[in-house]
mmCIF file of C-alpha atoms in Angstrom:
data_model
loop_
_atom_site.group_PDB
_atom_site.id
_atom_site.type_symbol
_atom_site.label_atom_id
_atom_site.label_comp_id
_atom_site.label_asym_id
_atom_site.label_seq_id
_atom_site.Cartn_x
_atom_site.Cartn_y
_atom_site.Cartn_z
ATOM 1 C CA MET A 1 7.983 24.735 -78.509
ATOM 2 C CA SER A 2 4.711 26.600 -77.919
ATOM 3 C CA PRO A 3 1.428 24.706 -78.427
ATOM 4 C CA HIS A 4 -0.084 24.776 -81.896
ATOM 5 C CA ARG A 5 -2.276 27.835 -82.332
ATOM 6 C CA PRO A 6 -5.886 27.028 -83.318
ATOM 7 C CA ASN A 7 -7.069 28.058 -86.783
ATOM 8 C CA THR A 8 -3.532 28.171 -88.172
ATOM 9 C CA PRO A 9 -2.042 25.558 -90.520
ATOM 10 C CA LEU A 10 0.098 22.855 -88.964
ATOM 11 C CA ARG A 11 3.707 23.413 -89.990
ATOM 12 C CA VAL A 12 4.992 20.111 -91.415
ATOM 13 C CA ALA A 13 8.484 18.742 -92.073
ATOM 14 C CA VAL A 14 8.877 15.688 -94.319
ATOM 15 C CA ILE A 15 11.801 13.452 -93.339
ATOM 16 C CA GLY A 16 12.940 11.134 -96.116
ATOM 17 C CA THR A 17 12.248 11.941 -99.764
ATOM 18 C CA GLY A 18 12.057 8.467 -101.334
ATOM 19 C CA GLY A 19 9.233 6.695 -103.116
ATOM 20 C CA ILE A 20 6.658 6.613 -100.289
ATOM 21 C CA ALA A 21 7.106 10.331 -99.621
ATOM 22 C CA ARG A 22 6.603 11.174 -103.284
ATOM 23 C CA SER A 23 3.769 8.774 -104.053
ATOM 24 C CA SER A 24 1.670 8.920 -100.874
ATOM 25 C CA HIS A 25 2.644 11.526 -98.294
ATOM 26 C CA LEU A 26 3.284 14.515 -100.528
ATOM 27 C CA PRO A 27 -0.039 14.295 -102.436
ATOM 28 C CA ALA A 28 -1.926 14.008 -99.127
ATOM 29 C CA LEU A 29 -0.056 16.963 -97.651
ATOM 30 C CA ARG A 30 -0.661 19.053 -100.764
ATOM 31 C CA THR A 31 -4.391 18.409 -100.586
ATOM 32 C CA LEU A 32 -4.558 19.562 -96.973
ATOM 33 C CA ALA A 33 -2.239 22.485 -97.732
ATOM 34 C CA ASP A 34 -4.653 23.623 -100.448
ATOM 35 C CA ALA A 35 -7.398 23.482 -97.828
ATOM 36 C CA GLY A 36 -5.367 25.602 -95.394
ATOM 37 C CA ARG A 37 -4.929 22.776 -92.882
ATOM 38 C CA VAL A 38 -1.150 22.316 -93.183
ATOM 39 C CA GLU A 39 1.906 24.137 -94.489
ATOM 40 C CA ILE A 40 4.908 22.112 -95.704
ATOM 41 C CA VAL A 41 7.895 24.058 -94.380
ATOM 42 C CA ALA A 42 10.822 21.640 -94.777
ATOM 43 C CA ALA A 43 12.171 18.471 -96.341
ATOM 44 C CA VAL A 44 15.081 16.544 -94.807
ATOM 45 C CA ASP A 45 17.121 13.699 -96.292
ATOM 46 C CA VAL A 46 20.672 12.404 -95.897
ATOM 47 C CA ASP A 47 21.086 12.741 -99.681
ATOM 48 C CA ALA A 48 21.675 16.439 -100.373
ATOM 49 C CA HIS A 49 20.910 16.186 -104.089
ATOM 50 C CA ALA A 50 17.708 14.203 -103.505
ATOM 51 C CA VAL A 51 16.332 16.568 -100.873
ATOM 52 C CA ARG A 52 17.075 19.670 -102.935
ATOM 53 C CA ALA A 53 15.344 18.145 -105.956
ATOM 54 C CA PHE A 54 12.369 17.043 -103.850
ATOM 55 C CA ALA A 55 11.979 20.456 -102.241
ATOM 56 C CA ALA A 56 12.320 22.288 -105.555
ATOM 57 C CA ALA A 57 9.751 20.091 -107.292
ATOM 58 C CA ALA A 58 7.288 20.411 -104.408
ATOM 59 C CA ARG A 59 7.993 24.121 -103.821
ATOM 60 C CA ILE A 60 9.062 23.443 -100.222
ATOM 61 C CA PRO A 61 11.046 26.445 -98.925
ATOM 62 C CA HIS A 62 13.658 24.622 -96.819
ATOM 63 C CA ALA A 63 15.808 21.613 -97.768
ATOM 64 C CA SER A 64 18.253 20.123 -95.278
ATOM 65 C CA THR A 65 20.398 17.082 -94.528
ATOM 66 C CA ASP A 66 20.364 17.838 -90.781
ATOM 67 C CA LEU A 67 17.220 16.888 -88.856
ATOM 68 C CA ASP A 68 18.317 18.530 -85.605
ATOM 69 C CA ALA A 69 19.092 21.815 -87.338
ATOM 70 C CA ALA A 70 15.802 21.815 -89.234
ATOM 71 C CA LEU A 71 13.838 21.175 -86.042
ATOM 72 C CA ALA A 72 15.659 23.907 -84.158
ATOM 73 C CA GLU A 73 15.392 26.481 -86.935
ATOM 74 C CA LEU A 74 11.886 25.855 -88.244
ATOM 75 C CA ARG A 75 10.091 24.378 -85.209
ATOM 76 C CA PRO A 76 7.526 22.317 -87.155
ATOM 77 C CA ASP A 77 4.320 21.171 -85.498
ATOM 78 C CA LEU A 78 4.286 17.801 -87.276
ATOM 79 C CA VAL A 79 7.150 15.633 -88.506
ATOM 80 C CA VAL A 80 6.324 13.004 -91.135
ATOM 81 C CA LEU A 81 8.803 10.108 -91.151
ATOM 82 C CA CYS A 82 9.203 8.500 -94.584
ATOM 83 C CA THR A 83 12.564 6.929 -93.762
ATOM 84 C CA PRO A 84 13.585 3.254 -93.320
ATOM 85 C CA PRO A 85 12.364 1.611 -90.086
ATOM 86 C CA ALA A 86 15.838 1.242 -88.574
ATOM 87 C CA VAL A 87 16.064 5.013 -87.988
ATOM 88 C CA HIS A 88 12.464 5.616 -86.884
ATOM 89 C CA ARG A 89 13.205 5.334 -83.170
ATOM 90 C CA ASP A 90 15.959 7.946 -83.076
ATOM 91 C CA GLN A 91 14.170 10.315 -85.450
ATOM 92 C CA ALA A 92 10.848 10.049 -83.645
ATOM 93 C CA VAL A 93 12.424 10.635 -80.222
ATOM 94 C CA THR A 94 14.352 13.621 -81.590
ATOM 95 C CA ALA A 95 11.180 15.141 -83.057
ATOM 96 C CA LEU A 96 9.131 14.544 -79.906
ATOM 97 C CA LYS A 97 11.801 16.139 -77.725
ATOM 98 C CA ALA A 98 11.715 19.134 -80.078
ATOM 99 C CA GLY A 99 7.991 19.464 -79.397
ATOM 100 C CA ALA A 100 6.602 18.076 -82.653
ATOM 101 C CA TRP A 101 3.955 15.450 -83.305
ATOM 102 C CA VAL A 102 5.183 12.496 -85.381
ATOM 103 C CA TRP A 103 3.451 10.539 -88.130
ATOM 104 C CA CYS A 104 5.603 7.499 -88.875
ATOM 105 C CA GLU A 105 5.434 5.354 -91.994
ATOM 106 C CA LYS A 106 5.206 1.597 -91.486
ATOM 107 C CA PRO A 107 6.882 -0.554 -90.349
ATOM 108 C CA PRO A 108 6.837 1.628 -87.247
ATOM 109 C CA CYS A 109 10.146 0.400 -85.782
ATOM 110 C CA PRO A 110 12.032 -2.894 -85.526
ATOM 111 C CA SER A 111 10.963 -3.893 -82.014
ATOM 112 C CA LEU A 112 8.611 -3.334 -79.102
ATOM 113 C CA ALA A 113 11.567 -1.929 -77.175
ATOM 114 C CA ASP A 114 11.980 0.749 -79.827
ATOM 115 C CA PHE A 115 8.258 1.533 -79.778
ATOM 116 C CA ASP A 116 8.264 1.861 -75.989
ATOM 117 C CA ALA A 117 11.274 4.189 -76.153
ATOM 118 C CA ILE A 118 9.381 6.419 -78.573
ATOM 119 C CA GLU A 119 6.327 6.451 -76.336
ATOM 120 C CA ALA A 120 8.509 7.235 -73.312
ATOM 121 C CA ALA A 121 9.668 10.402 -75.078
ATOM 122 C CA GLU A 122 6.099 11.700 -75.172
ATOM 123 C CA ARG A 123 4.994 14.114 -72.471
ATOM 124 C CA GLY A 124 1.926 12.058 -71.634
ATOM 125 C CA GLY A 125 -1.085 14.332 -72.105
ATOM 126 C CA ASP A 126 -3.516 13.746 -74.956
ATOM 127 C CA ALA A 127 -2.976 17.317 -76.148
ATOM 128 C CA ASP A 128 0.827 16.988 -75.975
ATOM 129 C CA PRO A 129 2.832 15.840 -79.020
ATOM 130 C CA TYR A 130 2.790 12.095 -79.609
ATOM 131 C CA ALA A 131 3.853 9.644 -82.308
ATOM 132 C CA ALA A 132 1.292 7.914 -84.553
ATOM 133 C CA ILE A 133 1.780 5.165 -87.160
ATOM 134 C CA VAL A 134 0.629 5.172 -90.778
ATOM 135 C CA PHE A 135 -2.161 2.577 -90.692
ATOM 136 C CA GLN A 136 -4.361 4.129 -93.362
ATOM 137 C CA HIS A 137 -6.696 1.157 -93.866
ATOM 138 C CA ARG A 138 -8.486 2.021 -90.628
ATOM 139 C CA PHE A 139 -9.608 5.337 -92.073
ATOM 140 C CA GLY A 140 -11.579 4.553 -95.224
ATOM 141 C CA SER A 141 -15.346 4.995 -95.047
ATOM 142 C CA GLY A 142 -15.826 1.239 -95.475
ATOM 143 C CA ALA A 143 -13.855 0.392 -92.347
ATOM 144 C CA ARG A 144 -15.606 3.127 -90.363
ATOM 145 C CA HIS A 145 -19.011 1.761 -91.377
ATOM 146 C CA VAL A 146 -18.209 -1.884 -90.624
ATOM 147 C CA ARG A 147 -16.422 -1.009 -87.370
ATOM 148 C CA ARG A 148 -19.482 0.869 -86.118
ATOM 149 C CA LEU A 149 -21.855 -1.992 -86.967
ATOM 150 C CA LEU A 150 -19.560 -4.529 -85.289
ATOM 151 C CA GLN A 151 -19.250 -2.401 -82.162
ATOM 152 C CA GLU A 152 -23.020 -1.910 -82.025
ATOM 153 C CA GLY A 153 -23.540 -5.674 -82.283
ATOM 154 C CA ALA A 154 -25.577 -5.393 -85.471
ATOM 155 C CA PHE A 155 -23.965 -8.510 -86.954
ATOM 156 C CA GLY A 156 -24.046 -10.507 -83.728
ATOM 157 C CA ARG A 157 -20.903 -12.112 -82.316
ATOM 158 C CA PRO A 158 -17.833 -12.390 -84.559
ATOM 159 C CA LEU A 159 -17.028 -16.088 -84.877
ATOM 160 C CA VAL A 160 -14.454 -16.847 -87.594
ATOM 161 C CA ALA A 161 -12.129 -14.530 -89.516
ATOM 162 C CA HIS A 162 -9.495 -14.696 -92.238
ATOM 163 C CA CYS A 163 -6.831 -12.115 -93.063
ATOM 164 C CA GLN A 164 -4.834 -12.541 -96.263
ATOM 165 C CA THR A 165 -1.994 -10.496 -97.751
ATOM 166 C CA THR A 166 -0.709 -12.628 -100.604
ATOM 167 C CA TRP A 167 1.533 -10.523 -102.824
ATOM 168 C CA TYR A 168 4.425 -11.192 -105.197
ATOM 169 C CA ARG A 169 7.973 -9.877 -104.968
ATOM 170 C CA ASP A 170 10.660 -11.167 -107.339
ATOM 171 C CA SER A 171 14.417 -11.500 -106.873
ATOM 172 C CA ALA A 172 14.991 -7.990 -108.229
ATOM 173 C CA TYR A 173 12.975 -6.611 -105.312
ATOM 174 C CA TYR A 174 15.335 -8.292 -102.858
ATOM 175 C CA SER A 175 18.467 -7.219 -104.747
ATOM 176 C CA VAL A 176 18.141 -3.867 -102.938
ATOM 177 C CA PRO A 177 20.665 -4.314 -100.097
ATOM 178 C CA TRP A 178 18.470 -3.262 -97.176
ATOM 179 C CA ARG A 179 15.537 -5.522 -98.053
ATOM 180 C CA GLY A 180 15.094 -8.929 -96.475
ATOM 181 C CA ARG A 181 17.260 -8.018 -93.486
ATOM 182 C CA TRP A 182 16.092 -7.740 -89.898
ATOM 183 C CA ALA A 183 18.153 -4.656 -89.077
ATOM 184 C CA THR A 184 17.077 -2.589 -92.070
ATOM 185 C CA GLU A 185 13.681 -3.786 -93.329
ATOM 186 C CA GLY A 186 12.418 -4.738 -89.883
ATOM 187 C CA GLY A 187 10.930 -8.077 -90.935
ATOM 188 C CA GLY A 188 9.510 -10.055 -93.828
ATOM 189 C CA PRO A 189 5.927 -10.000 -95.149
ATOM 190 C CA ALA A 190 4.422 -10.289 -91.658
ATOM 191 C CA MET A 191 6.002 -6.941 -90.765
ATOM 192 C CA GLY A 192 6.607 -5.109 -94.014
ATOM 193 C CA HIS A 193 3.704 -6.163 -96.238
ATOM 194 C CA GLY A 194 0.831 -7.727 -94.332
ATOM 195 C CA ILE A 195 0.954 -5.243 -91.471
ATOM 196 C CA HIS A 196 -1.815 -3.076 -92.956
ATOM 197 C CA GLN A 197 -4.310 -5.925 -93.322
ATOM 198 C CA THR A 198 -3.338 -7.293 -89.913
ATOM 199 C CA ASP A 199 -3.872 -3.878 -88.353
ATOM 200 C CA LEU A 200 -7.317 -3.579 -89.930
ATOM 201 C CA LEU A 201 -8.288 -7.067 -88.755
ATOM 202 C CA LEU A 202 -7.260 -6.257 -85.182
ATOM 203 C CA ASP A 203 -9.045 -2.901 -85.349
ATOM 204 C CA LEU A 204 -12.294 -4.602 -86.399
ATOM 205 C CA MET A 205 -12.053 -7.705 -84.195
ATOM 206 C CA GLY A 206 -10.782 -6.184 -80.970
ATOM 207 C CA PRO A 207 -8.074 -7.492 -78.626
ATOM 208 C CA TRP A 208 -6.386 -10.796 -79.433
ATOM 209 C CA SER A 209 -5.493 -13.281 -76.697
ATOM 210 C CA GLU A 210 -3.304 -15.961 -78.312
ATOM 211 C CA VAL A 211 -1.366 -16.572 -81.526
ATOM 212 C CA ARG A 212 0.237 -19.706 -82.961
ATOM 213 C CA GLY A 213 2.505 -18.915 -85.916
ATOM 214 C CA MET A 214 4.567 -20.543 -88.626
ATOM 215 C CA ALA A 215 7.149 -18.959 -90.948
ATOM 216 C CA ALA A 216 9.364 -20.144 -93.757
ATOM 217 C CA ARG A 217 11.898 -19.110 -96.375
ATOM 218 C CA LEU A 218 10.707 -20.936 -99.454
ATOM 219 C CA VAL A 219 12.101 -18.926 -102.369
ATOM 220 C CA HIS A 220 14.193 -15.883 -101.503
ATOM 221 C CA ASP A 221 17.724 -15.777 -100.106
ATOM 222 C CA VAL A 222 16.947 -13.436 -97.203
ATOM 223 C CA GLU A 223 17.353 -13.251 -93.414
ATOM 224 C CA THR A 224 13.640 -12.790 -92.820
ATOM 225 C CA GLU A 225 10.765 -15.050 -93.829
ATOM 226 C CA ASP A 226 9.042 -14.849 -97.208
ATOM 227 C CA VAL A 227 5.794 -16.432 -95.990
ATOM 228 C CA SER A 228 4.033 -16.712 -92.636
ATOM 229 C CA THR A 229 0.767 -18.044 -91.297
ATOM 230 C CA ALA A 230 -0.940 -17.780 -87.925
ATOM 231 C CA GLN A 231 -3.894 -19.059 -85.972
ATOM 232 C CA VAL A 232 -5.355 -16.428 -83.667
ATOM 233 C CA ARG A 233 -7.781 -16.478 -80.767
ATOM 234 C CA PHE A 234 -9.441 -13.195 -79.828
ATOM 235 C CA ALA A 235 -10.572 -12.076 -76.393
ATOM 236 C CA ASN A 236 -14.206 -12.309 -77.538
ATOM 237 C CA GLY A 237 -13.711 -16.002 -78.351
ATOM 238 C CA ALA A 238 -13.520 -15.673 -82.138
ATOM 239 C CA VAL A 239 -10.776 -17.492 -84.041
ATOM 240 C CA ALA A 240 -8.940 -16.403 -87.177
ATOM 241 C CA THR A 241 -6.241 -17.272 -89.669
ATOM 242 C CA VAL A 242 -3.636 -14.833 -90.984
ATOM 243 C CA VAL A 243 -1.565 -15.454 -94.131
ATOM 244 C CA ASN A 244 1.276 -13.188 -95.331
ATOM 245 C CA SER A 245 3.203 -13.993 -98.504
ATOM 246 C CA VAL A 246 5.455 -12.433 -101.126
ATOM 247 C CA LEU A 247 5.317 -15.617 -103.224
ATOM 248 C CA SER A 248 1.834 -15.276 -104.739
ATOM 249 C CA PRO A 249 1.521 -14.328 -108.439
ATOM 250 C CA ASP A 250 -2.235 -13.742 -108.107
ATOM 251 C CA GLU A 251 -1.978 -10.845 -105.668
ATOM 252 C CA VAL A 252 -4.816 -10.010 -103.297
ATOM 253 C CA SER A 253 -5.489 -8.407 -99.922
ATOM 254 C CA ARG A 254 -8.523 -9.827 -98.180
ATOM 255 C CA ILE A 255 -10.379 -9.850 -94.881
ATOM 256 C CA ARG A 256 -13.416 -11.999 -94.130
ATOM 257 C CA ILE A 257 -15.330 -11.982 -90.842
ATOM 258 C CA ASP A 258 -18.152 -14.459 -90.250
ATOM 259 C CA CYS A 259 -20.573 -13.285 -87.565
ATOM 260 C CA GLU A 260 -23.817 -14.736 -86.236
ATOM 261 C CA ARG A 261 -25.952 -12.610 -88.572
ATOM 262 C CA ALA A 262 -23.676 -11.799 -91.513
ATOM 263 C CA THR A 263 -20.404 -12.361 -93.349
ATOM 264 C CA ILE A 264 -18.329 -9.246 -94.035
ATOM 265 C CA GLU A 265 -15.747 -9.422 -96.828
ATOM 266 C CA LEU A 266 -13.173 -6.944 -98.107
ATOM 267 C CA THR A 267 -11.194 -7.768 -101.252
ATOM 268 C CA HIS A 268 -8.681 -5.322 -102.774
ATOM 269 C CA LEU A 269 -4.928 -4.979 -103.243
ATOM 270 C CA TYR A 270 -3.259 -1.802 -101.961
ATOM 271 C CA GLY A 271 -6.309 0.250 -101.004
ATOM 272 C CA TYR A 272 -10.091 -0.078 -100.957
ATOM 273 C CA ARG A 273 -13.262 1.814 -101.795
ATOM 274 C CA ASN A 274 -16.780 1.170 -100.518
ATOM 275 C CA ALA A 275 -17.469 -1.091 -103.511
ATOM 276 C CA ASP A 276 -14.712 -3.475 -102.360
ATOM 277 C CA TRP A 277 -16.759 -4.470 -99.298
ATOM 278 C CA ARG A 278 -19.518 -7.079 -99.373
ATOM 279 C CA ILE A 279 -22.003 -7.907 -96.613
ATOM 280 C CA THR A 280 -23.933 -11.184 -96.894
ATOM 281 C CA PRO A 281 -26.768 -11.542 -94.368
ATOM 282 C CA ALA A 282 -27.538 -14.843 -92.677
ATOM 283 C CA PRO A 283 -30.841 -16.574 -93.485
ATOM 284 C CA GLY A 284 -33.712 -14.858 -91.731
ATOM 285 C CA VAL A 285 -32.228 -11.351 -91.608
ATOM 286 C CA PRO A 286 -34.881 -8.920 -92.931
ATOM 287 C CA GLU A 287 -34.049 -7.411 -96.314
ATOM 288 C CA GLU A 288 -34.487 -3.884 -95.012
ATOM 289 C CA THR A 289 -31.884 -4.607 -92.317
ATOM 290 C CA ALA A 290 -29.426 -5.973 -94.878
ATOM 291 C CA ALA A 291 -30.064 -2.962 -97.136
ATOM 292 C CA ALA A 292 -29.194 -0.604 -94.276
ATOM 293 C CA TRP A 293 -25.992 -2.547 -93.613
ATOM 294 C CA ARG A 294 -25.015 -2.173 -97.268
ATOM 295 C CA ASP A 295 -25.481 1.606 -97.256
ATOM 296 C CA PHE A 296 -21.895 2.752 -96.681
ATOM 297 C CA GLY A 297 -22.626 6.425 -97.338
ATOM 298 C CA ALA A 298 -20.153 8.751 -99.028
ATOM 299 C CA ASP A 299 -17.104 6.947 -100.408
ATOM 300 C CA GLU A 300 -13.754 7.834 -98.831
ATOM 301 C CA PRO A 301 -11.058 5.399 -100.028
ATOM 302 C CA SER A 302 -8.481 4.117 -97.570
ATOM 303 C CA SER A 303 -5.467 6.346 -98.126
ATOM 304 C CA HIS A 304 -2.761 8.435 -96.541
ATOM 305 C CA LEU A 305 -5.021 11.437 -97.132
ATOM 306 C CA ALA A 306 -7.896 9.899 -95.168
ATOM 307 C CA GLN A 307 -5.643 9.206 -92.191
ATOM 308 C CA LEU A 308 -3.779 12.509 -92.386
ATOM 309 C CA ARG A 309 -7.064 14.388 -92.345
ATOM 310 C CA ALA A 310 -8.108 12.492 -89.206
ATOM 311 C CA LEU A 311 -4.703 13.048 -87.590
ATOM 312 C CA VAL A 312 -4.832 16.803 -88.171
ATOM 313 C CA ASP A 313 -8.366 16.857 -86.740
ATOM 314 C CA ASP A 314 -7.151 15.021 -83.631
ATOM 315 C CA ILE A 315 -4.129 17.268 -83.126
ATOM 316 C CA GLU A 316 -6.256 20.382 -83.423
ATOM 317 C CA ALA A 317 -8.866 18.933 -81.019
ATOM 318 C CA GLY A 318 -6.206 17.974 -78.456
ATOM 319 C CA ARG A 319 -7.018 14.267 -78.513
ATOM 320 C CA ARG A 320 -5.154 11.028 -79.056
ATOM 321 C CA HIS A 321 -5.026 9.637 -82.581
ATOM 322 C CA ALA A 322 -6.171 6.021 -82.971
ATOM 323 C CA THR A 323 -2.780 4.708 -84.150
ATOM 324 C CA SER A 324 -0.734 6.358 -81.398
ATOM 325 C CA GLY A 325 0.242 4.828 -78.066
ATOM 326 C CA ALA A 326 -1.579 1.616 -77.201
ATOM 327 C CA GLY A 327 -3.634 1.909 -80.380
ATOM 328 C CA GLY A 328 -0.535 1.456 -82.499
ATOM 329 C CA ARG A 329 1.421 -0.808 -80.185
ATOM 330 C CA ALA A 330 -1.181 -3.583 -80.283
ATOM 331 C CA THR A 331 -0.432 -4.357 -83.921
ATOM 332 C CA LEU A 332 3.339 -4.416 -83.393
ATOM 333 C CA GLU A 333 2.857 -6.665 -80.354
ATOM 334 C CA PHE A 334 0.787 -9.085 -82.432
ATOM 335 C CA ILE A 335 3.410 -9.267 -85.176
ATOM 336 C CA THR A 336 6.151 -9.775 -82.579
ATOM 337 C CA ALA A 337 4.117 -12.595 -81.046
ATOM 338 C CA LEU A 338 3.626 -14.189 -84.472
ATOM 339 C CA TYR A 339 7.390 -14.251 -85.001
ATOM 340 C CA LYS A 340 8.068 -15.565 -81.508
ATOM 341 C CA SER A 341 5.531 -18.342 -81.901
ATOM 342 C CA ALA A 342 6.856 -19.273 -85.343
ATOM 343 C CA PHE A 343 10.497 -19.338 -84.237
ATOM 344 C CA THR A 344 9.918 -21.125 -80.912
ATOM 345 C CA ASP A 345 7.124 -23.467 -82.040
ATOM 346 C CA ALA A 346 4.970 -22.458 -79.080
ATOM 347 C CA PRO A 347 1.799 -20.389 -78.599
ATOM 348 C CA VAL A 348 2.235 -16.807 -77.395
ATOM 349 C CA ARG A 349 -0.306 -14.929 -75.302
ATOM 350 C CA ALA A 350 -1.042 -11.228 -75.409
ATOM 351 C CA GLY A 351 1.050 -9.257 -72.945
ATOM 352 C CA GLY A 352 3.627 -12.009 -72.707
ATOM 353 C CA ILE A 353 6.553 -10.240 -74.379
ATOM 354 C CA GLY A 354 8.363 -7.643 -72.300
ATOM 355 C CA PRO A 355 11.811 -6.520 -71.131
ATOM 356 C CA GLY A 356 14.109 -9.509 -70.724
ATOM 357 C CA ASP A 357 12.474 -11.447 -73.538
ATOM 358 C CA PRO A 358 14.833 -11.640 -76.562
ATOM 359 C CA PHE A 359 11.880 -10.957 -78.888
ATOM 360 C CA TYR A 360 11.192 -7.671 -77.087
ATOM 361 C CA THR A 361 14.367 -6.143 -78.493
ATOM 362 C CA GLN A 362 14.694 -8.026 -81.809
ATOM 363 C CA LEU A 363 11.957 -9.621 -83.875
ATOM 364 C CA HIS A 364 14.118 -12.646 -84.659
ATOM 365 C CA GLY A 365 14.705 -13.180 -80.942
ATOM 366 C CA ASN A 366 18.167 -14.632 -81.689
ATOM 367 C CA ALA A 367 16.375 -17.819 -82.686
ATOM 368 C CA PRO A 368 18.606 -20.440 -84.368
ATOM 369 C CA GLY A 369 18.197 -20.350 -88.109
ATOM 370 C CA TRP A 370 16.576 -16.913 -88.044
ATOM 371 C CA ALA A 371 19.004 -14.576 -86.299
ATOM 372 C CA PRO A 372 21.438 -12.830 -88.659
ATOM 373 C CA ALA A 373 24.685 -14.686 -89.115
ATOM 374 C CA ALA A 374 27.574 -13.287 -87.106
ATOM 375 C CA PRO A 375 30.198 -11.457 -89.193
ATOM 376 C CA ARG A 376 33.074 -13.707 -90.098
ATOM 377 C CA LYS A 377 36.395 -12.780 -88.539
ATOM 378 C CA GLU A 378 39.473 -12.663 -90.755
ATOM 379 C CA GLU A 379 41.965 -15.355 -89.812
ATOM 380 C CA ASP A 380 45.142 -14.043 -88.362
ATOM 381 C CA HIS A 381 48.047 -15.359 -90.484
ATOM 382 C CA ALA A 382 50.676 -13.214 -88.835
#
């Protein structure tokens, strides 16, 4: 595939036409298409009726059930994966080998081994096609503002943090066959629900060094957990707690970071605006300083659109996107470490999970009580 030509729209193929494609990806793509930044050239889904209906409703010219054929015929610049996590590895590798960039919905893939296989399919240069993960909470104006102030040291050292994704999912949610299973959903709330808040915490706090986790099945009849907690130590010395739950009727998503000179708080549910952030200065901080901290500028909500706009900018500029490569892997490594610590009752250090470790290839790590039950063999009565 030839490199993308500057000043021409990125040709985009949407893979998977379910709820996340309709509710989040398609509106973002339409907005950038109206601005001349992208052109949606194809939709692909294993369900022929669903993909034809999706393409017709969105006025997408090509509908297909064959990813390989669509890539070969239409040669898109960007492939957007809105499919279940179990197929992300194969689809991402296929798209990368066809010369397309990939933007992959979360969870990115079921294991670090899968992530590394995707990255190995990249050609290596920043201007070459790569795979990036949908971590849209990094890209709202609020996160950009707070990230800059933290990196500049305006708040002093980060000391204590809390990351909370406490949501509610009833039994009807888990009646869908692929949910609550390691092979198809990729994990419980640590992986499938809290991943966005966790990613934002790690993006703001910097590298983590150690995690001590706990997990439990308290309500739902599932393979995965339905609640998890973790204690985290960061490389800068700060400590944090992380809570992920699908058992919480009063739903909230929250991050709090206590620094030497201020407390930063974000409280929302599925997406934030500038007004959802609060900065409380420590005693003695001049009012004019605090007022400058509270000036977030123009409001850009966290959204698929905010990230897609940044991704298209990066592709056109020939640079790495923040959630590709190591920038995306760090969050998956943290979640893997949380599971390993919870299931082995031992602390896990950053960089400690690699080839040969059972948690490198499967998030349950074949741990007793957490690994999927082996299929029962029919007794031979012959």
